[in-house]
Amino acid sequence: MVSDPGMLPTVVPPSPTDESPVDRQARPRWRRYAWGLLLLAIASGIGGVFYRQSAARDSPTPELTEALPVDVISVEPVERYTTEREYTGELVAGRSSVLGFERAGTVVNIFVDEGDRVVAGQPLAQLDIRTLEAQRQQLEAQRQEAVAQLRELQSGPRQEDIVTAEAAVAELEQQVELARLQRDRREDLYAQGAIAREELDQETYNTGALEKRLAQTQSELAELQAGTRSEQLDAQTARVSQLDARLQQIDVDLEKSTLYAPFDGTVGTRSVDEGVVAGSGQTVLSLVEAGPLEARVGIPPAIADTLTLGQAQTVRLGDRTYSAPITALLPELDATSRTVTAVVQIPAADLTVGQTVRLVLTETQDTQGFWLPTTALVPGERGLWSVYVLTEPDAAETSGETSANMYTVGRRDIEVIHTEGDRALVRGTLQAGERAITSGTHRIVPGEVVQWVPE
């Protein structure tokens, strides 16, 4: 019985007193069989050892000429290396414009089509200008009227008007003189009681009215004799200037009713056709400047600090390569990529705006190491790399003339710093002047004897 379920039961071997008579009789027989099998196994093992030693002595030693031939290079240290890095950008035009009219109107003519080459100042499209022309004619008539009035004011009153005014003044002076005499007589008669007061008042009123008419006529004569006032001349001159300004505005609108090419280039897109009512600022045509295109490439700020304006760099577009100078390094970092935009001018006319370009920059790294063919690299432990080198063989492995050109494979642990095509820059336990094996590394192991014949 097991009292504790957490404890394993203890197995108690049976005591000799528990054996049956049958077991005591069978035990000597089985012991004899076991001892016999053990002696047979020992004898077989000893015989196998002697057989292998005899076979090893009798087998011929492999000839050293059967060693695997290999190719090697002598490793030489380097202090630095150069790398090429490519930075991607986009090809853009030096200038590109989206063209439209400043005022709204009906498009009556489009003189170009997509892909046409144009020169600066060439008409591209035109709006309906009949309304503007009618407004201009009306303003021109008003201006002519205003100019005529200004000239009249500048010339002053005519001599005939002055003579007429003088005659009117003289006539009124006589009438006033006669009226005064009649009034004086009426006063005498009234004093004598010959007439009524009413007649005297009537005569006095008539005399006063004539005197006022005389004063007014004399003032008009004086105004004619003095000529036109300066204020009138200024007011009329201002009216003429106002009409001139309105005419100039009409002329500007007429000029802007025709769309001109701002620079030499190629028509890109044509957004409207004839008969369309174009709004102010609506896109009509796009124009891309003809001439060298520019590549805008984002590069790290640290790399941009090493570049100088005018420095020629290599630019690749597809399978074509160009030498292009750096024309600008924009002072602000790109908000998205946090890179400096380098502007490179590409001297080619058969390129397309929007193409992807690659700016190739050469960088020098100060690092010590050795250049090796990639065929010399052997995978090592823990993700590292190794290289096999030639070492002098032991005297026991080679003898006599057969030791010529025979070497033992050694192993050197290395670190790959940089790869470039079919070669790699490495550093590690490799020493300058050692001969690294570059062929057949997958067929050899460290300690193996190989053959190398110097050229």
Tab-separated table of C-alpha atoms in Angstrom:
chain	number	residue	atom	x	y	z
A	1	MET	CA	0.000	0.000	0.000
A	2	VAL	CA	1.079	3.518	-0.788
A	3	SER	CA	0.038	5.755	2.057
A	4	ASP	CA	1.035	9.040	0.433
A	5	PRO	CA	-0.257	9.654	-3.140
A	6	GLY	CA	2.548	12.146	-3.714
A	7	MET	CA	5.250	9.520	-3.078
A	8	LEU	CA	6.333	6.831	-5.529
A	9	PRO	CA	6.124	3.255	-4.244
A	10	THR	CA	9.397	1.624	-3.211
A	11	VAL	CA	10.248	-1.583	-5.019
A	12	VAL	CA	11.792	-4.110	-2.626
A	13	PRO	CA	13.920	-6.821	-4.332
A	14	PRO	CA	13.034	-10.307	-3.338
A	15	SER	CA	15.298	-11.934	-0.782
A	16	PRO	CA	17.107	-15.201	-1.523
A	17	THR	CA	14.835	-16.929	0.872
A	18	ASP	CA	11.931	-16.102	-1.429
A	19	GLU	CA	13.365	-18.055	-4.460
A	20	SER	CA	11.705	-21.267	-5.458
A	21	PRO	CA	13.648	-24.480	-6.078
A	22	VAL	CA	13.034	-24.182	-9.809
A	23	ASP	CA	14.640	-20.717	-9.880
A	24	ARG	CA	17.690	-21.973	-8.032
A	25	GLN	CA	18.189	-24.711	-10.597
A	26	ALA	CA	17.770	-22.374	-13.665
A	27	ARG	CA	20.131	-19.660	-12.418
A	28	PRO	CA	23.514	-21.438	-13.092
A	29	ARG	CA	22.443	-22.257	-16.629
A	30	TRP	CA	21.691	-18.642	-17.583
A	31	ARG	CA	24.890	-17.399	-16.041
A	32	ARG	CA	26.901	-19.750	-18.203
A	33	TYR	CA	25.156	-18.438	-21.324
A	34	ALA	CA	25.806	-14.772	-20.372
A	35	TRP	CA	29.503	-15.354	-19.730
A	36	GLY	CA	29.830	-17.060	-23.087
A	37	LEU	CA	28.239	-14.184	-25.011
A	38	LEU	CA	30.464	-11.649	-23.252
A	39	LEU	CA	33.664	-13.512	-24.165
A	40	LEU	CA	32.524	-13.779	-27.787
A	41	ALA	CA	31.912	-9.984	-28.037
A	42	ILE	CA	35.337	-9.168	-26.597
A	43	ALA	CA	37.042	-11.505	-29.041
A	44	SER	CA	35.195	-9.946	-31.991
A	45	GLY	CA	36.183	-6.405	-30.945
A	46	ILE	CA	39.860	-7.280	-30.573
A	47	GLY	CA	39.842	-8.971	-33.958
A	48	GLY	CA	38.282	-5.928	-35.629
A	49	VAL	CA	40.934	-3.622	-34.187
A	50	PHE	CA	43.776	-5.801	-35.445
A	51	TYR	CA	42.101	-6.056	-38.841
A	52	ARG	CA	41.784	-2.267	-39.226
A	53	GLN	CA	45.388	-1.717	-38.171
A	54	SER	CA	46.558	-4.341	-40.641
A	55	ALA	CA	44.442	-2.832	-43.422
A	56	ALA	CA	45.792	0.614	-42.640
A	57	ARG	CA	49.380	-0.661	-42.847
A	58	ASP	CA	48.712	-2.525	-46.069
A	59	SER	CA	46.806	0.351	-47.840
A	60	PRO	CA	49.009	2.650	-49.939
A	61	THR	CA	49.494	6.310	-48.786
A	62	PRO	CA	47.661	8.725	-51.183
A	63	GLU	CA	49.973	10.598	-53.445
A	64	LEU	CA	50.325	14.308	-52.713
A	65	THR	CA	49.780	14.978	-56.362
A	66	GLU	CA	46.133	14.123	-55.719
A	67	ALA	CA	45.755	17.274	-53.537
A	68	LEU	CA	43.051	19.698	-54.730
A	69	PRO	CA	44.514	22.562	-56.796
A	70	VAL	CA	43.366	26.033	-55.745
A	71	ASP	CA	43.694	29.653	-56.846
A	72	VAL	CA	44.864	32.287	-54.412
A	73	ILE	CA	45.484	36.001	-54.171
A	74	SER	CA	47.871	37.860	-51.935
A	75	VAL	CA	45.875	40.194	-49.710
A	76	GLU	CA	47.028	43.778	-49.400
A	77	PRO	CA	45.686	46.256	-46.836
A	78	VAL	CA	43.825	49.426	-47.793
A	79	GLU	CA	43.288	52.545	-45.674
A	80	ARG	CA	40.054	53.736	-47.268
A	81	TYR	CA	37.484	52.883	-49.866
A	82	THR	CA	34.998	54.736	-52.030
A	83	THR	CA	31.347	53.918	-52.466
A	84	GLU	CA	28.682	55.036	-54.875
A	85	ARG	CA	25.271	55.924	-53.509
A	86	GLU	CA	22.250	56.699	-55.636
A	87	TYR	CA	19.587	59.208	-54.620
A	88	THR	CA	16.281	59.271	-56.471
A	89	GLY	CA	14.633	62.432	-57.767
A	90	GLU	CA	12.322	63.763	-60.448
A	91	LEU	CA	12.940	65.557	-63.721
A	92	VAL	CA	11.223	68.952	-63.886
A	93	ALA	CA	11.213	71.851	-66.312
A	94	GLY	CA	13.106	75.016	-65.523
A	95	ARG	CA	9.824	76.914	-65.892
A	96	SER	CA	6.297	75.622	-66.384
A	97	SER	CA	3.123	77.700	-66.338
A	98	VAL	CA	-0.602	77.097	-66.272
A	99	LEU	CA	-2.074	79.847	-68.456
A	100	GLY	CA	-5.521	81.445	-68.270
A	101	PHE	CA	-7.324	84.739	-68.901
A	102	GLU	CA	-7.554	87.390	-66.185
A	103	ARG	CA	-11.133	88.261	-67.146
A	104	ALA	CA	-14.106	86.114	-67.972
A	105	GLY	CA	-15.283	85.822	-71.539
A	106	THR	CA	-16.111	83.588	-74.468
A	107	VAL	CA	-13.154	81.845	-76.101
A	108	VAL	CA	-13.315	82.513	-79.850
A	109	ASN	CA	-9.860	81.336	-80.973
A	110	ILE	CA	-7.223	78.866	-79.795
A	111	PHE	CA	-4.224	79.135	-82.089
A	112	VAL	CA	-2.168	76.162	-80.807
A	113	ASP	CA	-2.633	72.517	-79.934
A	114	GLU	CA	-1.013	70.114	-77.504
A	115	GLY	CA	2.643	69.459	-78.277
A	116	ASP	CA	3.139	72.593	-80.402
A	117	ARG	CA	6.392	74.499	-79.981
A	118	VAL	CA	5.878	78.219	-79.367
A	119	VAL	CA	8.091	81.259	-78.879
A	120	ALA	CA	7.798	84.031	-76.321
A	121	GLY	CA	5.108	86.564	-77.254
A	122	GLN	CA	3.260	84.242	-79.627
A	123	PRO	CA	-0.593	84.468	-79.407
A	124	LEU	CA	-2.086	81.288	-77.991
A	125	ALA	CA	-5.815	82.001	-77.482
A	126	GLN	CA	-8.304	84.890	-77.707
A	127	LEU	CA	-11.590	85.998	-76.104
A	128	ASP	CA	-14.538	87.786	-77.721
A	129	ILE	CA	-13.740	91.536	-77.636
A	130	ARG	CA	-16.785	93.094	-79.367
A	131	THR	CA	-18.266	94.425	-76.123
A	132	LEU	CA	-14.970	96.027	-75.170
A	133	GLU	CA	-14.627	97.647	-78.571
A	134	ALA	CA	-18.129	99.205	-78.280
A	135	GLN	CA	-17.319	100.542	-74.812
A	136	ARG	CA	-14.134	102.038	-76.134
A	137	GLN	CA	-15.932	103.874	-78.941
A	138	GLN	CA	-18.406	105.359	-76.450
A	139	LEU	CA	-15.647	106.537	-74.146
A	140	GLU	CA	-13.729	108.003	-77.055
A	141	ALA	CA	-16.769	110.140	-78.047
A	142	GLN	CA	-17.179	111.377	-74.473
A	143	ARG	CA	-13.536	112.291	-74.365
A	144	GLN	CA	-13.750	114.295	-77.565
A	145	GLU	CA	-16.688	116.273	-76.128
A	146	ALA	CA	-14.820	116.968	-72.906
A	147	VAL	CA	-11.708	118.065	-74.779
A	148	ALA	CA	-13.770	120.522	-76.867
A	149	GLN	CA	-15.256	122.056	-73.751
A	150	LEU	CA	-11.816	122.354	-72.222
A	151	ARG	CA	-10.510	124.162	-75.259
A	152	GLU	CA	-13.462	126.557	-75.130
A	153	LEU	CA	-12.742	127.336	-71.517
A	154	GLN	CA	-9.068	127.796	-72.258
A	155	SER	CA	-9.861	130.206	-75.123
A	156	GLY	CA	-12.182	132.337	-72.944
A	157	PRO	CA	-15.372	134.302	-74.041
A	158	ARG	CA	-15.717	135.518	-77.612
A	159	GLN	CA	-15.249	139.239	-78.398
A	160	GLU	CA	-18.759	139.456	-79.819
A	161	ASP	CA	-20.218	138.436	-76.466
A	162	ILE	CA	-18.237	141.180	-74.745
A	163	VAL	CA	-19.478	143.849	-77.211
A	164	THR	CA	-23.067	142.711	-76.754
A	165	ALA	CA	-22.698	142.875	-72.988
A	166	GLU	CA	-21.207	146.371	-73.178
A	167	ALA	CA	-24.149	147.562	-75.319
A	168	ALA	CA	-26.613	146.113	-72.840
A	169	VAL	CA	-24.854	147.907	-69.993
A	170	ALA	CA	-24.945	151.235	-71.854
A	171	GLU	CA	-28.648	150.848	-72.607
A	172	LEU	CA	-29.489	150.064	-69.013
A	173	GLU	CA	-27.430	153.011	-67.810
A	174	GLN	CA	-29.570	155.345	-69.934
A	175	GLN	CA	-32.773	153.750	-68.705
A	176	VAL	CA	-31.629	154.139	-65.105
A	177	GLU	CA	-30.746	157.780	-65.694
A	178	LEU	CA	-34.198	158.450	-67.198
A	179	ALA	CA	-35.912	156.634	-64.359
A	180	ARG	CA	-34.069	158.693	-61.790
A	181	LEU	CA	-35.151	161.961	-63.445
A	182	GLN	CA	-38.784	160.844	-63.515
A	183	ARG	CA	-38.580	159.815	-59.884
A	184	ASP	CA	-37.175	163.201	-58.881
A	185	ARG	CA	-40.019	165.015	-60.676
A	186	ARG	CA	-42.572	162.795	-58.977
A	187	GLU	CA	-41.076	163.696	-55.631
A	188	ASP	CA	-41.458	167.425	-56.402
A	189	LEU	CA	-45.056	166.977	-57.543
A	190	TYR	CA	-45.856	164.915	-54.475
A	191	ALA	CA	-44.346	167.635	-52.298
A	192	GLN	CA	-46.642	170.159	-53.974
A	193	GLY	CA	-49.610	167.836	-53.512
A	194	ALA	CA	-50.141	167.498	-57.218
A	195	ILE	CA	-49.987	163.652	-57.268
A	196	ALA	CA	-50.810	160.858	-54.973
A	197	ARG	CA	-48.272	158.923	-52.943
A	198	GLU	CA	-48.983	155.828	-55.031
A	199	GLU	CA	-47.527	157.390	-58.178
A	200	LEU	CA	-44.326	158.333	-56.337
A	201	ASP	CA	-43.926	154.792	-54.987
A	202	GLN	CA	-44.402	153.279	-58.425
A	203	GLU	CA	-41.744	155.488	-59.932
A	204	THR	CA	-39.338	154.757	-57.086
A	205	TYR	CA	-39.830	150.969	-57.561
A	206	ASN	CA	-39.191	151.155	-61.309
A	207	THR	CA	-35.990	153.090	-60.759
A	208	GLY	CA	-34.683	150.486	-58.254
A	209	ALA	CA	-35.457	147.581	-60.595
A	210	LEU	CA	-33.532	149.175	-63.422
A	211	GLU	CA	-30.569	149.838	-61.155
A	212	LYS	CA	-30.432	146.121	-60.188
A	213	ARG	CA	-30.609	145.020	-63.816
A	214	LEU	CA	-27.772	147.413	-64.572
A	215	ALA	CA	-25.643	145.980	-61.764
A	216	GLN	CA	-26.238	142.414	-63.008
A	217	THR	CA	-25.367	143.316	-66.574
A	218	GLN	CA	-22.233	145.111	-65.459
A	219	SER	CA	-21.173	141.985	-63.474
A	220	GLU	CA	-21.667	139.748	-66.496
A	221	LEU	CA	-19.637	142.142	-68.592
A	222	ALA	CA	-16.860	142.132	-66.017
A	223	GLU	CA	-16.868	138.293	-65.990
A	224	LEU	CA	-16.596	138.183	-69.751
A	225	GLN	CA	-13.800	140.695	-69.717
A	226	ALA	CA	-11.947	138.718	-66.949
A	227	GLY	CA	-12.089	135.407	-68.892
A	228	THR	CA	-12.649	131.775	-67.618
A	229	ARG	CA	-11.914	130.978	-63.955
A	230	SER	CA	-9.038	128.557	-63.137
A	231	GLU	CA	-11.352	126.276	-61.149
A	232	GLN	CA	-13.438	125.614	-64.235
A	233	LEU	CA	-10.330	124.797	-66.228
A	234	ASP	CA	-9.143	122.379	-63.523
A	235	ALA	CA	-12.501	120.614	-63.331
A	236	GLN	CA	-12.716	120.133	-67.068
A	237	THR	CA	-9.112	118.933	-67.243
A	238	ALA	CA	-9.880	116.332	-64.559
A	239	ARG	CA	-12.854	115.070	-66.537
A	240	VAL	CA	-10.663	114.578	-69.600
A	241	SER	CA	-8.081	112.681	-67.501
A	242	GLN	CA	-10.797	110.442	-66.080
A	243	LEU	CA	-11.957	109.516	-69.559
A	244	ASP	CA	-8.347	108.835	-70.591
A	245	ALA	CA	-7.937	106.411	-67.666
A	246	ARG	CA	-11.101	104.547	-68.598
A	247	LEU	CA	-9.841	104.247	-72.158
A	248	GLN	CA	-6.520	102.853	-70.913
A	249	GLN	CA	-8.386	100.276	-68.826
A	250	ILE	CA	-10.331	99.233	-71.907
A	251	ASP	CA	-7.061	98.931	-73.842
A	252	VAL	CA	-5.592	96.716	-71.097
A	253	ASP	CA	-8.675	94.498	-71.156
A	254	LEU	CA	-8.416	94.271	-74.931
A	255	GLU	CA	-4.756	93.275	-74.701
A	256	LYS	CA	-5.453	90.693	-72.015
A	257	SER	CA	-8.205	89.211	-74.120
A	258	THR	CA	-5.390	87.550	-76.068
A	259	LEU	CA	-3.251	84.936	-74.302
A	260	TYR	CA	0.464	85.178	-75.153
A	261	ALA	CA	3.313	82.729	-74.495
A	262	PRO	CA	5.455	84.077	-71.622
A	263	PHE	CA	8.539	82.119	-72.775
A	264	ASP	CA	9.740	79.661	-75.394
A	265	GLY	CA	8.335	76.228	-74.754
A	266	THR	CA	6.019	73.386	-75.642
A	267	VAL	CA	2.256	73.378	-75.143
A	268	GLY	CA	1.313	70.733	-72.602
A	269	THR	CA	-2.415	70.362	-71.986
A	270	ARG	CA	-5.293	72.185	-73.681
A	271	SER	CA	-8.174	72.458	-71.232
A	272	VAL	CA	-10.845	74.350	-73.230
A	273	ASP	CA	-12.028	74.707	-76.812
A	274	GLU	CA	-13.597	77.499	-78.845
A	275	GLY	CA	-17.025	78.640	-77.668
A	276	VAL	CA	-16.422	77.925	-74.001
A	277	VAL	CA	-17.141	80.731	-71.548
A	278	ALA	CA	-13.918	80.789	-69.550
A	279	GLY	CA	-13.918	82.174	-66.048
A	280	SER	CA	-11.345	84.520	-64.615
A	281	GLY	CA	-8.195	82.522	-63.888
A	282	GLN	CA	-9.550	79.292	-65.388
A	283	THR	CA	-6.860	77.054	-66.905
A	284	VAL	CA	-6.784	77.221	-70.693
A	285	LEU	CA	-3.322	75.879	-71.593
A	286	SER	CA	-0.189	74.641	-69.861
A	287	LEU	CA	3.274	75.535	-71.135
A	288	VAL	CA	6.596	73.824	-70.392
A	289	GLU	CA	9.783	75.758	-71.046
A	290	ALA	CA	12.008	74.498	-73.836
A	291	GLY	CA	15.658	73.923	-73.026
A	292	PRO	CA	17.671	72.041	-70.410
A	293	LEU	CA	15.588	70.322	-67.760
A	294	GLU	CA	16.344	70.164	-64.051
A	295	ALA	CA	16.484	67.221	-61.694
A	296	ARG	CA	15.385	67.815	-58.121
A	297	VAL	CA	16.884	65.191	-55.820
A	298	GLY	CA	16.617	64.877	-52.047
A	299	ILE	CA	19.903	64.065	-50.297
A	300	PRO	CA	20.839	63.865	-46.595
A	301	PRO	CA	22.030	67.167	-45.071
A	302	ALA	CA	25.409	65.668	-44.142
A	303	ILE	CA	26.023	64.697	-47.775
A	304	ALA	CA	24.765	68.064	-49.030
A	305	ASP	CA	27.402	69.831	-46.932
A	306	THR	CA	30.125	68.139	-48.993
A	307	LEU	CA	28.773	69.375	-52.333
A	308	THR	CA	29.610	72.656	-54.067
A	309	LEU	CA	27.677	74.602	-56.665
A	310	GLY	CA	28.850	73.986	-60.213
A	311	GLN	CA	30.338	70.620	-59.290
A	312	ALA	CA	29.676	68.030	-62.009
A	313	GLN	CA	27.902	64.878	-60.871
A	314	THR	CA	26.708	61.701	-62.550
A	315	VAL	CA	22.983	61.456	-63.253
A	316	ARG	CA	21.293	58.326	-64.578
A	317	LEU	CA	17.994	58.201	-66.445
A	318	GLY	CA	17.138	54.648	-67.344
A	319	ASP	CA	20.086	53.269	-69.288
A	320	ARG	CA	21.536	56.703	-70.063
A	321	THR	CA	24.150	58.539	-68.013
A	322	TYR	CA	24.812	62.288	-67.995
A	323	SER	CA	27.374	64.549	-66.391
A	324	ALA	CA	25.419	67.443	-64.919
A	325	PRO	CA	26.402	70.369	-62.673
A	326	ILE	CA	24.696	71.175	-59.389
A	327	THR	CA	23.044	74.563	-59.860
A	328	ALA	CA	21.397	75.008	-56.463
A	329	LEU	CA	21.073	73.551	-52.980
A	330	LEU	CA	17.783	74.727	-51.517
A	331	PRO	CA	18.188	76.240	-48.023
A	332	GLU	CA	15.133	74.553	-46.476
A	333	LEU	CA	14.690	70.879	-45.618
A	334	ASP	CA	11.850	68.991	-47.231
A	335	ALA	CA	9.064	68.783	-44.669
A	336	THR	CA	8.341	65.118	-45.429
A	337	SER	CA	11.708	63.501	-46.139
A	338	ARG	CA	13.868	65.918	-44.080
A	339	THR	CA	16.371	66.068	-46.930
A	340	VAL	CA	18.084	68.888	-48.803
A	341	THR	CA	16.857	69.362	-52.368
A	342	ALA	CA	19.706	69.491	-54.870
A	343	VAL	CA	18.936	71.024	-58.270
A	344	VAL	CA	20.941	69.505	-61.126
A	345	GLN	CA	20.723	70.882	-64.673
A	346	ILE	CA	20.740	68.149	-67.328
A	347	PRO	CA	21.985	69.245	-70.779
A	348	ALA	CA	19.590	67.175	-72.890
A	349	ALA	CA	16.547	68.183	-74.929
A	350	ASP	CA	14.955	64.779	-75.601
A	351	LEU	CA	13.887	64.107	-72.024
A	352	THR	CA	10.397	64.074	-70.565
A	353	VAL	CA	9.255	66.018	-67.535
A	354	GLY	CA	8.395	63.692	-64.665
A	355	GLN	CA	11.010	61.021	-65.399
A	356	THR	CA	12.732	59.414	-62.424
A	357	VAL	CA	16.411	60.312	-62.129
A	358	ARG	CA	19.175	58.909	-59.954
A	359	LEU	CA	21.955	61.136	-58.680
A	360	VAL	CA	25.154	59.137	-58.175
A	361	LEU	CA	27.453	60.488	-55.452
A	362	THR	CA	30.877	59.094	-54.569
A	363	GLU	CA	31.735	58.894	-50.865
A	364	THR	CA	35.133	58.086	-49.323
A	365	GLN	CA	35.210	56.052	-46.101
A	366	ASP	CA	38.370	55.909	-43.948
A	367	THR	CA	38.411	52.233	-42.968
A	368	GLN	CA	41.246	49.687	-42.904
A	369	GLY	CA	40.687	46.289	-44.455
A	370	PHE	CA	41.381	43.948	-47.352
A	371	TRP	CA	39.632	43.543	-50.696
A	372	LEU	CA	38.723	39.921	-51.477
A	373	PRO	CA	36.688	38.261	-54.224
A	374	THR	CA	33.321	37.113	-52.949
A	375	THR	CA	34.296	33.580	-54.001
A	376	ALA	CA	36.840	33.598	-51.162
A	377	LEU	CA	34.198	34.106	-48.475
A	378	VAL	CA	33.146	31.061	-46.449
A	379	PRO	CA	30.165	31.116	-44.049
A	380	GLY	CA	31.389	30.932	-40.483
A	381	GLU	CA	29.857	30.506	-37.073
A	382	ARG	CA	27.209	32.746	-35.506
A	383	GLY	CA	26.527	34.497	-38.775
A	384	LEU	CA	30.141	35.546	-39.311
A	385	TRP	CA	32.397	34.863	-42.264
A	386	SER	CA	35.740	33.181	-42.750
A	387	VAL	CA	38.403	32.949	-45.410
A	388	TYR	CA	40.775	30.074	-46.148
A	389	VAL	CA	44.483	30.852	-46.489
A	390	LEU	CA	47.573	28.870	-47.414
A	391	THR	CA	49.866	27.859	-44.561
A	392	GLU	CA	53.082	25.859	-44.643
A	393	PRO	CA	52.348	22.127	-44.220
A	394	ASP	CA	53.781	19.995	-41.391
A	395	ALA	CA	56.887	17.964	-42.188
A	396	ALA	CA	54.989	14.774	-41.359
A	397	GLU	CA	52.401	15.487	-44.041
A	398	THR	CA	54.809	16.012	-46.941
A	399	SER	CA	58.279	14.761	-47.743
A	400	GLY	CA	60.882	15.115	-50.430
A	401	GLU	CA	60.056	16.470	-53.801
A	402	THR	CA	56.337	15.895	-53.328
A	403	SER	CA	56.169	18.793	-50.808
A	404	ALA	CA	56.677	21.409	-53.521
A	405	ASN	CA	53.616	23.621	-54.026
A	406	MET	CA	51.733	21.841	-51.252
A	407	TYR	CA	50.110	23.833	-48.465
A	408	THR	CA	47.782	23.324	-45.575
A	409	VAL	CA	44.440	25.138	-45.468
A	410	GLY	CA	44.151	27.645	-42.623
A	411	ARG	CA	41.064	29.493	-41.445
A	412	ARG	CA	40.761	33.216	-40.683
A	413	ASP	CA	37.653	34.772	-39.157
A	414	ILE	CA	36.636	38.028	-40.821
A	415	GLU	CA	33.934	40.681	-40.866
A	416	VAL	CA	32.470	41.962	-44.124
A	417	ILE	CA	32.535	45.777	-44.124
A	418	HIS	CA	31.350	46.549	-47.618
A	419	THR	CA	30.474	44.697	-50.811
A	420	GLU	CA	30.923	46.034	-54.295
A	421	GLY	CA	29.941	43.807	-57.185
A	422	ASP	CA	31.994	40.603	-57.056
A	423	ARG	CA	34.355	41.754	-54.310
A	424	ALA	CA	34.087	42.520	-50.613
A	425	LEU	CA	36.046	44.631	-48.146
A	426	VAL	CA	36.802	42.606	-45.007
A	427	ARG	CA	38.734	42.873	-41.760
A	428	GLY	CA	39.576	40.424	-38.999
A	429	THR	CA	42.371	37.971	-38.203
A	430	LEU	CA	43.592	38.051	-41.787
A	431	GLN	CA	47.126	39.448	-42.089
A	432	ALA	CA	48.727	41.455	-44.878
A	433	GLY	CA	50.592	39.283	-47.368
A	434	GLU	CA	48.666	36.110	-46.634
A	435	ARG	CA	47.429	34.151	-49.621
A	436	ALA	CA	43.663	33.750	-49.583
A	437	ILE	CA	42.081	30.848	-51.444
A	438	THR	CA	39.586	32.120	-54.031
A	439	SER	CA	38.373	28.914	-55.709
A	440	GLY	CA	36.948	25.619	-54.549
A	441	THR	CA	36.360	26.776	-50.997
A	442	HIS	CA	33.249	24.581	-50.792
A	443	ARG	CA	35.363	21.438	-51.365
A	444	ILE	CA	38.069	21.982	-48.743
A	445	VAL	CA	38.249	22.174	-44.970
A	446	PRO	CA	40.811	23.638	-42.572
A	447	GLY	CA	43.838	21.365	-42.178
A	448	GLU	CA	43.491	19.829	-45.615
A	449	VAL	CA	46.524	19.772	-47.916
A	450	VAL	CA	45.996	21.617	-51.200
A	451	GLN	CA	48.172	22.407	-54.185
A	452	TRP	CA	48.956	25.863	-55.521
A	453	VAL	CA	51.327	26.511	-58.388
A	454	PRO	CA	52.511	30.154	-58.559
A	455	GLU	CA	52.211	31.686	-61.987
